[in-house]
Coordinates of C-alpha atoms in Angstrom, one line a residue:
X1 CA -7.0 -16.4 -37.4
X2 CA -6.0 -13.5 -35.2
X3 CA -7.4 -10.4 -33.4
X4 CA -9.2 -9.2 -36.5
X5 CA -11.3 -12.4 -36.6
X6 CA -12.4 -12.0 -32.9
X7 CA -13.1 -8.3 -33.4
X8 CA -15.4 -9.2 -36.2
X9 CA -17.1 -11.9 -34.1
X10 CA -17.7 -9.4 -31.4
X11 CA -19.0 -6.6 -33.5
X12 CA -20.7 -8.0 -36.6
X13 CA -24.4 -7.7 -36.0
X14 CA -25.2 -10.7 -38.2
X15 CA -23.2 -12.9 -35.9
X16 CA -24.8 -11.8 -32.7
X17 CA -25.3 -12.9 -30.0
X18 CA -23.3 -16.0 -30.6
X19 CA -20.3 -14.2 -32.1
X20 CA -19.7 -12.0 -29.1
X21 CA -20.0 -15.0 -26.8
X22 CA -17.4 -17.0 -28.8
X23 CA -15.1 -14.0 -29.0
X24 CA -15.3 -13.5 -25.2
X25 CA -14.7 -17.2 -24.4
X26 CA -11.6 -17.3 -26.6
X27 CA -10.1 -14.0 -25.4
X28 CA -10.8 -15.0 -21.7
X29 CA -9.1 -18.4 -22.3
X30 CA -6.1 -16.6 -23.9
X31 CA -5.9 -14.2 -21.0
X32 CA -5.9 -17.0 -18.4
X33 CA -3.1 -18.8 -20.3
X34 CA -1.0 -15.6 -20.7
X35 CA -1.3 -14.8 -16.9
X36 CA -0.9 -18.4 -15.6
X37 CA 1.6 -18.2 -12.7
X38 CA 3.3 -21.5 -13.4
X39 CA 3.6 -20.9 -17.1
X40 CA 5.1 -17.4 -16.5
X41 CA 7.6 -18.8 -14.0
X42 CA 8.7 -21.4 -16.6
X43 CA 8.9 -18.7 -19.3
X44 CA 11.2 -16.7 -17.0
X45 CA 13.6 -19.6 -16.5
X46 CA 13.6 -20.4 -20.2
X47 CA 14.3 -16.7 -20.9
X48 CA 17.2 -16.6 -18.5
X49 CA 18.7 -19.9 -19.9
X50 CA 18.3 -18.8 -23.6
X51 CA 21.0 -17.3 -25.8
X52 CA 20.5 -13.6 -26.5
X53 CA 19.3 -14.4 -30.0
X54 CA 16.6 -16.7 -28.7
X55 CA 15.2 -14.4 -26.0
X56 CA 13.1 -12.2 -28.3
X57 CA 10.1 -14.5 -28.8
X58 CA 10.1 -15.4 -25.1
X59 CA 10.1 -11.7 -24.1
X60 CA 7.0 -11.3 -26.3
X61 CA 5.3 -14.1 -24.4
X62 CA 6.2 -12.4 -21.1
X63 CA 4.8 -9.1 -22.3
X64 CA 1.5 -10.8 -22.9
X65 CA 1.4 -11.7 -19.2
X66 CA 1.1 -8.0 -18.3
X67 CA 1.4 -7.2 -14.6
X68 CA 1.4 -11.0 -13.8
X69 CA 4.9 -11.2 -15.4
X70 CA 6.4 -9.1 -12.6
X71 CA 6.1 -11.7 -9.8
X72 CA 8.3 -14.5 -11.3
X73 CA 11.0 -11.9 -12.3
X74 CA 11.0 -10.3 -8.9
X75 CA 11.3 -13.8 -7.4
X76 CA 14.5 -14.2 -9.3
X77 CA 15.8 -10.9 -7.9
X78 CA 14.9 -12.1 -4.4
X79 CA 16.8 -15.4 -4.8
X80 CA 20.5 -14.9 -4.0
X81 CA 21.3 -18.3 -5.6
X82 CA 20.3 -16.8 -9.0
X83 CA 22.6 -13.8 -8.6
X84 CA 24.2 -14.5 -12.0
X85 CA 20.8 -13.7 -13.6
X86 CA 20.1 -10.6 -11.6
X87 CA 21.4 -8.0 -14.0
X88 CA 19.5 -9.6 -17.0
X89 CA 16.4 -9.8 -14.8
X90 CA 16.6 -6.1 -13.9
X91 CA 16.9 -5.2 -17.5
X92 CA 14.0 -7.4 -18.5
X93 CA 11.7 -5.8 -15.9
X94 CA 12.8 -2.4 -17.1
X95 CA 12.0 -3.4 -20.7
X96 CA 8.5 -4.6 -19.7
X97 CA 8.0 -1.0 -18.5
X98 CA 4.7 0.4 -17.5
X99 CA 2.9 -2.9 -17.5
X100 CA 4.9 -4.1 -14.5
X101 CA 5.7 -0.7 -12.9
X102 CA 3.0 -1.0 -10.1
X103 CA 4.0 -4.4 -8.8
X104 CA 7.6 -3.6 -9.0
X105 CA 7.0 -0.4 -7.0
X106 CA 5.2 -2.5 -4.4
X107 CA 8.3 -4.6 -3.9
X108 CA 10.0 -1.5 -2.3
X109 CA 7.9 -2.5 0.8
X110 CA 10.0 -5.7 1.1
X111 CA 12.2 -5.8 4.3
X112 CA 15.0 -7.4 2.2
X113 CA 17.5 -4.6 1.5
X114 CA 19.3 -6.5 -1.2
X115 CA 16.0 -6.8 -3.1
X116 CA 15.1 -3.2 -2.4
X117 CA 18.4 -2.1 -4.0
X118 CA 17.6 -4.0 -7.2
X119 CA 14.0 -2.8 -7.3
X120 CA 15.3 0.8 -7.0
X121 CA 17.7 0.2 -9.9
X122 CA 14.8 -1.2 -12.1
X123 CA 12.6 1.8 -11.3
X124 CA 15.4 4.2 -12.2
X125 CA 15.8 2.4 -15.5
X126 CA 12.1 2.6 -16.2
X127 CA 12.1 6.3 -15.4
X128 CA 8.6 5.7 -14.0
X129 CA 7.4 9.0 -12.4
X130 CA 4.6 7.3 -10.5
X131 CA 7.3 5.5 -8.4
X132 CA 9.1 8.8 -7.5
X133 CA 7.1 9.4 -4.3
X134 CA 8.1 6.0 -3.0
X135 CA 11.7 6.6 -3.7
X136 CA 11.8 9.7 -1.5
X137 CA 11.8 7.7 1.7
X138 CA 14.9 5.5 1.0
X139 CA 16.6 8.5 -0.5
X140 CA 16.1 10.9 2.4
X141 CA 15.2 8.9 5.5
X142 CA 17.8 9.2 8.3
X143 CA 17.6 5.5 9.0
X144 CA 18.2 4.4 5.4
X145 CA 21.5 2.7 4.8
X146 CA 24.1 4.6 2.7
X147 CA 23.6 2.1 -0.1
X148 CA 19.8 2.7 -0.2
X149 CA 20.2 6.4 -0.1
X150 CA 22.7 6.3 -2.9
X151 CA 20.7 4.0 -5.1
X152 CA 17.4 5.9 -4.5
X153 CA 19.0 9.3 -5.2
X154 CA 20.4 7.9 -8.5
X155 CA 17.0 6.6 -9.5
X156 CA 15.4 9.9 -8.7
X157 CA 18.0 11.7 -10.8
X158 CA 17.1 9.3 -13.7
X159 CA 13.4 9.9 -13.2
X160 CA 13.1 13.6 -12.2
X161 CA 16.5 14.9 -13.3
X162 CA 17.5 15.6 -9.6
X163 CA 16.8 14.8 -6.0
X164 CA 14.2 17.0 -4.3
X165 CA 15.2 18.8 -1.1
X166 CA 13.7 17.9 2.2
X167 CA 11.5 21.0 2.0
X168 CA 10.3 20.2 -1.5
X169 CA 9.7 16.6 -0.5
X170 CA 7.7 17.6 2.6
X171 CA 5.6 20.0 0.6
X172 CA 4.9 17.6 -2.3
X173 CA 4.1 14.5 -0.1
X174 CA 1.9 16.6 2.3
X175 CA -0.1 17.9 -0.6
X176 CA -0.6 14.4 -2.0
X177 CA -1.5 13.0 1.4
X178 CA -4.1 15.7 1.9
X179 CA -5.6 15.0 -1.5
X180 CA -6.2 11.4 -0.6
X181 CA -7.7 12.4 2.7
X182 CA -10.0 14.7 0.8
X183 CA -11.3 11.9 -1.2
X184 CA -9.0 11.6 -4.3
X185 CA -8.6 8.0 -5.5
X186 CA -5.2 6.4 -6.1
X187 CA -6.4 4.6 -9.2
X188 CA -9.4 4.0 -11.4
X189 CA -12.7 3.2 -9.7
X190 CA -14.5 0.3 -11.2
X191 CA -18.2 -0.4 -11.6
X192 CA -18.3 -1.9 -8.1
X193 CA -16.7 1.2 -6.6
X194 CA -13.4 -0.5 -5.9
X195 CA -9.8 0.3 -6.7
X196 CA -7.1 -2.3 -7.4
X197 CA -3.8 -1.7 -5.7
X198 CA -0.5 -3.6 -5.5
X199 CA 0.9 -4.3 -2.0
X200 CA 3.9 -6.4 -0.9
X201 CA 2.9 -9.7 0.8
X202 CA 5.7 -10.6 3.2
X203 CA 4.5 -14.1 3.7
X204 CA 4.5 -14.9 0.0
X205 CA 7.6 -12.6 -0.5
X206 CA 5.8 -11.3 -3.6
X207 CA 3.6 -8.4 -4.8
X208 CA -0.1 -9.0 -4.5
X209 CA -3.0 -7.3 -6.2
X210 CA -5.8 -6.4 -3.8
X211 CA -9.2 -4.8 -4.6
X212 CA -10.3 -2.3 -2.0
X213 CA -13.3 -0.2 -1.6
X214 CA -12.5 3.2 -3.2
X215 CA -12.5 5.1 0.2
X216 CA -10.3 2.4 1.8
X217 CA -7.9 2.7 -1.1
X218 CA -7.7 6.5 -0.5
X219 CA -6.9 6.0 3.1
X220 CA -4.3 3.4 2.3
X221 CA -2.6 5.8 -0.1
X222 CA -2.7 8.6 2.5
X223 CA -1.1 6.3 5.0
X224 CA 1.7 5.5 2.6
X225 CA 2.4 9.3 2.2
X226 CA 2.2 9.9 5.9
X227 CA 4.8 7.1 6.4
X228 CA 7.1 8.9 3.9
X229 CA 6.7 12.2 5.8
X230 CA 7.4 10.5 9.2
X231 CA 10.4 8.7 7.7
X232 CA 12.1 11.8 6.2
X233 CA 11.2 14.0 9.2
X234 CA 11.2 11.7 12.2
X235 CA 11.5 14.6 14.7
X236 CA 8.3 16.2 13.4
X237 CA 5.6 15.5 16.0
X238 CA 2.7 16.4 13.7
X239 CA 3.9 13.9 11.0
X240 CA 4.4 11.2 13.7
X241 CA 0.8 11.6 14.8
X242 CA -0.6 11.7 11.3
X243 CA 1.4 8.5 10.4
X244 CA 0.0 6.8 13.5
X245 CA -3.6 7.8 12.8
X246 CA -3.7 7.1 9.1
X247 CA -1.9 3.7 9.5
X248 CA -4.4 2.7 12.2
X249 CA -7.4 3.9 10.2
X250 CA -6.2 1.9 7.2
X251 CA -5.5 -1.2 9.3
X252 CA -9.0 -1.0 10.9
X253 CA -10.7 -0.6 7.5
X254 CA -8.9 -3.6 6.1
X255 CA -9.3 -5.8 9.2
X256 CA -12.9 -4.8 9.7
X257 CA -14.5 -2.2 12.0
X258 CA -16.1 -4.9 14.1
X259 CA -12.8 -6.8 14.7
X260 CA -10.2 -5.7 17.2
X261 CA -6.8 -5.1 15.7
X262 CA -5.3 -7.4 18.3
X263 CA -7.0 -10.3 16.5
X264 CA -5.0 -9.7 13.4
X265 CA -1.8 -8.1 14.8
X266 CA 0.2 -6.3 12.2
X267 CA 2.8 -3.5 12.1
X268 CA 0.3 -0.7 12.6
X269 CA -1.0 -2.0 15.9
X270 CA 2.5 -2.9 17.1
X271 CA 3.8 0.5 16.3
X272 CA 0.9 2.2 18.0
X273 CA 1.3 0.1 21.1
X274 CA 4.9 1.1 21.3
X275 CA 4.2 4.8 20.9
X276 CA 3.3 5.3 24.5
X277 CA 0.2 6.4 26.3
X278 CA 0.7 10.2 25.9
X279 CA 1.2 10.0 22.1
X280 CA -1.7 7.6 21.8
X281 CA -4.0 10.0 23.6
X282 CA -2.9 12.9 21.3
X283 CA -3.5 10.6 18.3
X284 CA -7.0 9.8 19.7
X285 CA -7.8 13.5 19.9
X286 CA -6.6 14.0 16.3
X287 CA -8.6 11.0 15.1
X288 CA -11.8 12.4 16.7
X289 CA -11.2 15.8 15.2
X290 CA -10.6 14.3 11.7
X291 CA -13.6 11.9 12.1
X292 CA -11.3 8.8 11.5
X293 CA -13.5 6.4 13.5
X294 CA -11.5 3.4 12.7
X295 CA -8.3 4.9 14.1
X296 CA -10.2 6.2 17.1
X297 CA -11.6 2.8 17.9
X298 CA -8.2 1.1 17.4
X299 CA -6.5 3.6 19.7
X300 CA -9.1 3.2 22.4
X301 CA -8.7 -0.6 22.2
X302 CA -4.9 -0.2 22.7
X303 CA -5.4 2.3 25.5
X304 CA -7.7 -0.2 27.2
X305 CA -4.7 -2.6 27.5
X306 CA -2.1 0.0 28.3
X307 CA -3.9 2.8 30.2
X308 CA -6.1 3.0 33.3
X309 CA -8.9 5.0 34.8
X310 CA -6.7 7.9 35.6
X311 CA -6.9 8.8 31.9
X312 CA -10.6 9.8 32.2
X313 CA -10.0 13.3 33.5
X314 CA -7.2 15.8 34.0
X315 CA -6.1 17.4 37.3
X316 CA -8.8 20.1 36.8
X317 CA -11.5 17.5 36.4
X318 CA -11.9 18.1 32.7
X319 CA -12.5 15.1 30.4
X320 CA -9.5 13.6 28.6
X321 CA -9.6 11.8 25.2
X322 CA -11.3 8.6 26.1
X323 CA -14.0 10.4 28.0
X324 CA -14.5 12.7 25.0
X325 CA -14.9 9.7 22.8
X326 CA -18.1 8.9 24.8
X327 CA -19.6 12.0 23.2
X328 CA -18.5 11.2 19.6
X329 CA -21.1 11.1 16.9
X330 CA -20.1 7.6 15.8
X331 CA -21.8 4.8 17.6
X332 CA -18.9 2.4 17.3
X333 CA -16.5 4.8 18.8
X334 CA -18.8 5.5 21.7
X335 CA -19.3 1.7 22.3
X336 CA -15.5 1.0 22.2
X337 CA -14.9 3.8 24.7
X338 CA -17.6 2.5 27.0
X339 CA -16.1 -1.0 26.8
X340 CA -12.6 0.3 27.6
X341 CA -13.9 2.3 30.6
X342 CA -15.8 -0.7 32.0
X343 CA -12.6 -2.7 31.7
X344 CA -10.7 0.0 33.7
X345 CA -13.4 -0.2 36.4
X346 CA -13.1 3.4 37.6
X347 CA -13.6 3.8 41.4
X348 CA -15.3 7.2 41.1
X349 CA -17.5 9.2 38.8
X350 CA -15.8 10.7 35.7
X351 CA -16.8 13.1 33.0
X352 CA -19.6 11.5 30.9
X353 CA -20.4 8.8 33.5
X354 CA -23.9 10.2 34.0
X355 CA -24.8 9.7 30.3

């Protein structure tokens, strides 16, 4: 018995169609067993408790779990009570290599700095080039702690052979962001036009695999790059606006265009609400120019709560951003703008009020 038998079952014409069906049933069952969360968690604890000579067969079992093996190992790193096992766990994740690189990289999004430092160490050991863009923020951001900066720079040196300058980082990340905005996909598109991506789930304190529509995945990746740009150059007004717009566009796409962001909350909406009316209005103009209807609708919703009818026209009587949204080609943007204006209850005519 073994892979050769099931390959024959699947390909031998004299055994079809029953052979292929049996082969698929057996391989599916094996995959379910190999990726079972409880089984993998138990394997991790057995691995950590085993003597060095006894770990080899258990590591083979963990490798069969593929990306699913990452979560229980990351859980160990997140558990301060298991600190004695952290070094071995980091080495194990690094040994699993490419199969767990994506969920490990997603763990960089955790708010736990102690976990971030360990994840950075793992990525450096892996020498995973795909993780390099996500290490630029902790390495170069002004608000990164000294420990994070040092760890991320060390990992970048292991992966790239050096730490990119701020100028090199800006150029590289901008190019990548623009490629996603132009329609490049951050992963393989499946037969249902979806892309699977790993994100950090703060409620579960674990990486989570999410299937997104291909276009939504592109915007999510663009938003990640815009976040890096804003973090490494917080004084750059253009980067701040792009970060705001792409994060809101992504949040709106994931929440649903027909649902207000306020119903789901989230960091994107909170950050936008704290940006101030002036910056929101500039972000709205950028959203309309870039045809990011989700971001535009989200900003108009927030302005409906924080602004007032004085935002409909400037001192010269020219239309401001929300009034311009009434003329947008997208029906949803026009409707959201109209709702906001009704809520403001303007006392006089305004540009577009005659439409």
